[in-house]
mmCIF file of C-alpha atoms in Angstrom:
data_model
loop_
_atom_site.group_PDB
_atom_site.id
_atom_site.type_symbol
_atom_site.label_atom_id
_atom_site.label_comp_id
_atom_site.label_asym_id
_atom_site.label_seq_id
_atom_site.Cartn_x
_atom_site.Cartn_y
_atom_site.Cartn_z
ATOM 1 C CA MET A 15 0.000 0.000 0.000
ATOM 2 C CA TRP A 16 2.782 2.445 0.977
ATOM 3 C CA GLN A 17 4.553 1.756 -2.281
ATOM 4 C CA GLY A 18 1.375 2.663 -4.152
ATOM 5 C CA LEU A 19 1.077 5.935 -2.261
ATOM 6 C CA GLY A 20 4.698 6.740 -3.002
ATOM 7 C CA HIS A 21 4.136 6.113 -6.695
ATOM 8 C CA ASP A 22 1.080 8.411 -6.718
ATOM 9 C CA ASN A 23 2.985 11.190 -4.961
ATOM 10 C CA LYS A 24 5.877 10.897 -7.400
ATOM 11 C CA LEU A 25 3.468 11.037 -10.336
ATOM 12 C CA LYS A 26 1.781 14.136 -8.947
ATOM 13 C CA MET A 27 5.143 15.842 -8.498
ATOM 14 C CA GLU A 28 6.046 15.039 -12.102
ATOM 15 C CA LEU A 29 2.753 16.493 -13.332
ATOM 16 C CA LYS A 30 3.412 19.734 -11.461
ATOM 17 C CA SER A 31 6.563 20.205 -13.530
ATOM 18 C CA LEU A 32 4.772 19.769 -16.871
ATOM 19 C CA LYS A 33 3.889 22.684 -19.134
ATOM 20 C CA ASP A 34 0.225 23.291 -19.976
ATOM 21 C CA GLU A 35 0.725 21.901 -23.474
ATOM 22 C CA GLN A 36 2.056 18.658 -22.027
ATOM 23 C CA LEU A 37 -0.841 18.437 -19.584
ATOM 24 C CA VAL A 38 -3.320 18.843 -22.433
ATOM 25 C CA ALA A 39 -1.581 16.006 -24.285
ATOM 26 C CA GLN A 40 -1.876 13.827 -21.173
ATOM 27 C CA LEU A 41 -5.519 14.820 -20.837
ATOM 28 C CA LYS A 42 -6.270 13.607 -24.351
ATOM 29 C CA GLU A 43 -4.815 10.248 -23.316
ATOM 30 C CA SER A 44 -7.472 10.081 -20.576
ATOM 31 C CA ASP A 45 -4.936 10.542 -17.800
ATOM 32 C CA VAL A 46 -7.084 11.316 -14.752
ATOM 33 C CA TYR A 47 -4.119 12.845 -12.925
ATOM 34 C CA SER A 48 -3.815 15.492 -15.637
ATOM 35 C CA ILE A 49 -7.304 16.910 -15.014
ATOM 36 C CA THR A 50 -6.510 16.968 -11.292
ATOM 37 C CA GLU A 51 -3.362 18.989 -11.956
ATOM 38 C CA ILE A 52 -5.188 21.356 -14.339
ATOM 39 C CA TYR A 53 -7.806 21.882 -11.636
ATOM 40 C CA ARG A 54 -5.094 22.597 -9.048
ATOM 41 C CA ARG A 55 -3.456 25.184 -11.304
ATOM 42 C CA TYR A 56 -6.519 27.077 -12.432
ATOM 43 C CA TRP A 57 -9.464 26.669 -10.067
ATOM 44 C CA LYS A 58 -8.695 29.787 -8.003
ATOM 45 C CA LYS A 59 -8.304 31.986 -11.081
ATOM 46 C CA LEU A 60 -11.483 30.619 -12.675
ATOM 47 C CA LEU A 61 -13.429 30.920 -9.424
ATOM 48 C CA ALA A 62 -12.430 34.581 -9.233
ATOM 49 C CA ILE A 63 -13.641 35.194 -12.789
ATOM 50 C CA ALA A 64 -16.963 33.483 -12.122
ATOM 51 C CA TYR A 65 -17.474 35.213 -8.775
ATOM 52 C CA ASN A 66 -16.654 38.597 -10.302
ATOM 53 C CA HIS A 67 -19.613 38.177 -12.676
ATOM 54 C CA LEU A 68 -22.046 36.290 -10.443
ATOM 55 C CA GLY A 69 -21.374 37.737 -7.004
ATOM 56 C CA ASP A 70 -22.331 34.398 -5.471
ATOM 57 C CA LYS A 71 -19.721 31.926 -4.205
ATOM 58 C CA ASP A 72 -21.898 28.820 -4.574
ATOM 59 C CA ASP A 73 -22.898 29.706 -8.129
ATOM 60 C CA ALA A 74 -19.287 30.497 -9.002
ATOM 61 C CA GLU A 75 -18.111 27.139 -7.654
ATOM 62 C CA GLU A 76 -20.840 25.352 -9.627
ATOM 63 C CA VAL A 77 -19.730 27.068 -12.846
ATOM 64 C CA VAL A 78 -16.085 26.143 -12.312
ATOM 65 C CA GLN A 79 -16.932 22.538 -11.492
ATOM 66 C CA MET A 80 -19.053 22.226 -14.627
ATOM 67 C CA VAL A 81 -16.263 23.669 -16.782
ATOM 68 C CA PHE A 82 -13.851 21.005 -15.551
ATOM 69 C CA ILE A 83 -16.428 18.241 -15.924
ATOM 70 C CA LYS A 84 -17.092 19.293 -19.528
ATOM 71 C CA LEU A 85 -13.367 19.553 -20.209
ATOM 72 C CA TRP A 86 -12.926 15.958 -19.088
ATOM 73 C CA ASP A 87 -16.007 14.717 -20.950
ATOM 74 C CA ARG A 88 -14.873 16.417 -24.198
ATOM 75 C CA ARG A 89 -11.152 15.833 -23.787
ATOM 76 C CA ASN A 90 -10.911 14.049 -27.135
ATOM 77 C CA GLU A 91 -12.936 16.681 -29.020
ATOM 78 C CA VAL A 92 -11.647 20.079 -27.921
ATOM 79 C CA ALA A 93 -8.779 21.817 -29.708
ATOM 80 C CA ILE A 94 -6.733 23.715 -27.127
ATOM 81 C CA THR A 95 -3.705 25.829 -27.953
ATOM 82 C CA SER A 96 -3.809 27.994 -24.821
ATOM 83 C CA LEU A 97 -5.211 26.209 -21.776
ATOM 84 C CA SER A 98 -5.504 29.401 -19.750
ATOM 85 C CA ASN A 99 -7.453 31.235 -22.476
ATOM 86 C CA TYR A 100 -9.646 28.217 -23.164
ATOM 87 C CA LEU A 101 -10.662 27.818 -19.517
ATOM 88 C CA ALA A 102 -11.256 31.547 -18.991
ATOM 89 C CA THR A 103 -13.483 31.701 -22.071
ATOM 90 C CA ALA A 104 -15.363 28.562 -21.002
ATOM 91 C CA VAL A 105 -16.043 30.050 -17.567
ATOM 92 C CA LYS A 106 -17.279 33.351 -19.000
ATOM 93 C CA TYR A 107 -19.694 31.589 -21.325
ATOM 94 C CA SER A 108 -20.867 29.246 -18.560
ATOM 95 C CA VAL A 109 -21.524 32.255 -16.337
ATOM 96 C CA PHE A 110 -23.789 33.762 -18.943
ATOM 97 C CA THR A 111 -25.511 30.428 -19.547
ATOM 98 C CA MET A 112 -26.288 30.179 -15.833
ATOM 99 C CA ILE A 113 -27.624 33.726 -15.691
ATOM 100 C CA ARG A 114 -29.756 33.217 -18.796
ATOM 101 C CA ARG A 115 -31.089 29.892 -17.562
ATOM 102 C CA ARG A 116 -32.173 31.327 -14.231
ATOM 103 C CA LYS A 117 -33.862 34.314 -15.848
ATOM 104 C CA ARG A 118 -31.879 36.855 -13.897
ATOM 105 C CA LYS A 119 -32.334 39.465 -16.580
ATOM 106 C CA GLU A 120 -32.444 42.406 -14.211
ATOM 107 C CA GLU A 121 -29.237 41.324 -12.489
ATOM 108 C CA VAL A 122 -27.493 40.820 -15.809
ATOM 109 C CA GLY A 123 -28.671 44.180 -17.062
ATOM 110 C CA ASN A 124 -27.325 45.933 -13.979
ATOM 111 C CA LEU A 125 -24.059 44.070 -14.328
ATOM 112 C CA PHE A 126 -23.431 45.176 -17.889
ATOM 113 C CA ILE A 127 -24.956 48.663 -17.856
ATOM 114 C CA LEU A 128 -21.869 49.729 -15.928
ATOM 115 C CA ASN A 129 -19.685 48.583 -18.813
ATOM 116 C CA HIS A 130 -21.857 49.756 -21.687
ATOM 117 C CA GLN A 131 -23.523 52.831 -20.171
ATOM 118 C CA SER A 132 -26.818 52.026 -21.852
ATOM 119 C CA PRO A 133 -30.179 51.411 -20.139
ATOM 120 C CA ASP A 134 -31.340 49.626 -23.301
ATOM 121 C CA TYR A 135 -28.674 46.933 -23.109
ATOM 122 C CA GLY A 136 -31.247 44.123 -23.039
ATOM 123 C CA GLU A 137 -30.923 40.372 -22.869
ATOM 124 C CA ASP A 138 -30.649 39.889 -26.628
ATOM 125 C CA LYS A 139 -27.777 42.357 -26.841
ATOM 126 C CA ILE A 140 -26.086 40.738 -23.860
ATOM 127 C CA TYR A 141 -26.415 37.362 -25.570
ATOM 128 C CA ALA A 142 -24.953 38.807 -28.765
ATOM 129 C CA HIS A 143 -22.112 40.371 -26.772
ATOM 130 C CA PHE A 144 -21.205 37.126 -25.034
ATOM 131 C CA LEU A 145 -21.467 35.155 -28.247
ATOM 132 C CA SER A 146 -19.214 37.655 -29.960
ATOM 133 C CA GLN A 147 -16.666 37.433 -27.143
ATOM 134 C CA TYR A 148 -16.829 33.640 -27.225
ATOM 135 C CA ILE A 149 -16.124 33.588 -30.956
ATOM 136 C CA LYS A 150 -13.263 36.049 -30.521
ATOM 137 C CA GLY A 151 -11.806 33.637 -27.983
ATOM 138 C CA ILE A 152 -12.004 30.848 -30.567
ATOM 139 C CA VAL A 153 -10.399 33.061 -33.214
ATOM 140 C CA GLU A 154 -7.521 33.870 -30.849
ATOM 141 C CA GLU A 155 -6.696 30.166 -30.683
ATOM 142 C CA LEU A 156 -6.482 29.755 -34.468
ATOM 143 C CA PRO A 157 -3.040 29.266 -36.052
ATOM 144 C CA ASP A 158 -1.334 32.620 -36.697
ATOM 145 C CA ARG A 159 -1.838 32.810 -40.469
ATOM 146 C CA CYS A 160 -5.413 31.509 -40.269
ATOM 147 C CA ARG A 161 -6.256 34.050 -37.544
ATOM 148 C CA LEU A 162 -4.716 36.880 -39.563
ATOM 149 C CA VAL A 163 -6.686 35.971 -42.681
ATOM 150 C CA PHE A 164 -9.932 35.763 -40.704
ATOM 151 C CA THR A 165 -9.228 39.104 -39.009
ATOM 152 C CA TYR A 166 -8.517 40.813 -42.337
ATOM 153 C CA SER A 167 -11.775 39.436 -43.711
ATOM 154 C CA ARG A 168 -14.153 40.054 -40.781
ATOM 155 C CA GLU A 169 -12.716 43.091 -38.987
ATOM 156 C CA GLU A 170 -11.116 45.021 -41.836
ATOM 157 C CA GLY A 171 -13.525 43.966 -44.566
ATOM 158 C CA LYS A 172 -10.806 42.997 -47.019
ATOM 159 C CA THR A 173 -11.738 40.884 -50.024
ATOM 160 C CA ILE A 174 -10.048 37.587 -50.803
ATOM 161 C CA PRO A 175 -7.874 39.152 -53.568
ATOM 162 C CA GLU A 176 -6.877 41.979 -51.202
ATOM 163 C CA ILE A 177 -5.909 39.548 -48.463
ATOM 164 C CA ALA A 178 -3.952 37.446 -50.927
ATOM 165 C CA THR A 179 -2.017 40.518 -52.073
ATOM 166 C CA SER A 180 -1.375 41.749 -48.520
ATOM 167 C CA LEU A 181 0.003 38.399 -47.363
ATOM 168 C CA ASP A 182 1.569 37.428 -50.683
ATOM 169 C CA ILE A 183 -0.296 34.126 -50.841
ATOM 170 C CA ALA A 184 -2.630 32.518 -53.358
ATOM 171 C CA GLU A 185 -6.346 33.302 -53.271
ATOM 172 C CA LYS A 186 -7.041 29.586 -52.871
ATOM 173 C CA THR A 187 -4.899 29.638 -49.736
ATOM 174 C CA VAL A 188 -6.933 32.544 -48.358
ATOM 175 C CA GLU A 189 -10.140 30.638 -49.049
ATOM 176 C CA ALA A 190 -8.722 27.565 -47.318
ATOM 177 C CA HIS A 191 -7.836 29.577 -44.208
ATOM 178 C CA LEU A 192 -11.308 31.150 -44.067
ATOM 179 C CA THR A 193 -12.949 27.757 -44.457
ATOM 180 C CA LYS A 194 -10.792 26.357 -41.677
ATOM 181 C CA ALA A 195 -11.633 29.260 -39.369
ATOM 182 C CA LEU A 196 -15.382 28.999 -39.980
ATOM 183 C CA HIS A 197 -15.265 25.234 -39.498
ATOM 184 C CA ARG A 198 -13.457 25.661 -36.159
ATOM 185 C CA ILE A 199 -15.964 28.286 -34.998
ATOM 186 C CA ARG A 200 -18.960 26.208 -36.091
ATOM 187 C CA ARG A 201 -17.581 23.119 -34.345
ATOM 188 C CA SER A 202 -16.847 25.029 -31.126
ATOM 189 C CA LEU A 203 -20.323 26.572 -31.049
ATOM 190 C CA LYS A 204 -21.919 23.187 -31.657
ATOM 191 C CA ALA A 205 -19.912 21.742 -28.765
ATOM 192 C CA ILE A 206 -21.629 24.156 -26.353
ATOM 193 C CA GLY A 207 -25.071 23.625 -27.856
ATOM 194 C CA ILE A 208 -25.328 26.637 -30.176
ATOM 195 C CA THR A 209 -26.675 25.801 -33.617
ATOM 196 C CA ILE A 210 -27.194 29.321 -34.985
ATOM 197 C CA PRO A 211 -26.036 29.371 -38.628
ATOM 198 C CA ILE A 212 -22.533 30.813 -38.606
ATOM 199 C CA VAL A 213 -23.159 33.079 -41.592
ATOM 200 C CA ILE A 214 -26.138 34.709 -39.876
ATOM 201 C CA PHE A 215 -24.151 35.193 -36.709
ATOM 202 C CA LEU A 216 -21.208 36.753 -38.479
ATOM 203 C CA LEU A 217 -23.489 39.125 -40.357
ATOM 204 C CA LEU A 218 -25.460 40.194 -37.309
ATOM 205 C CA TYR A 219 -23.122 40.119 -34.353
ATOM 206 C CA TYR A 220 -19.437 39.820 -35.166
#
């Protein structure tokens, strides 16, 4: 028995020395110790984010727990390049999901009026805002060239030929990067239960 405990302690010490990227790789291999180490590293930071928005310790703890449960359940599906950014984005979206589910519209409105200085910042606009922020989080995790192409297209309104000229790449390559970006966004939204057509979302909210 003592030998088993010694082995577990040694394994935990080794995990503490791993980089986030290595932990994610271990997670995808269904290593239960990896999710424990990820929880140890990030739960305080994520709890602070959730509490900052919810103002309720129990609700904040529930959000954080659900984020880690979903991370484990979807460990073979999620594409993570920055563990810290991924978890922070997941918590922020889960916070909004909790608020929306519990119909705390007045509380949400008060929370965001301070940031947007608008008494008309209703639930639909809050939903659009969170969805936009969630997508921006996904875009930030795209490969550098793919993210740059998507940014040129959506934020600067450049055409495919203009992007190709700016980056000195073929138009087909630009199209491939845009397709990859949209596919990643669509897949990430589907993973959290959002089925809104991506084209409609990009036209209306992004």
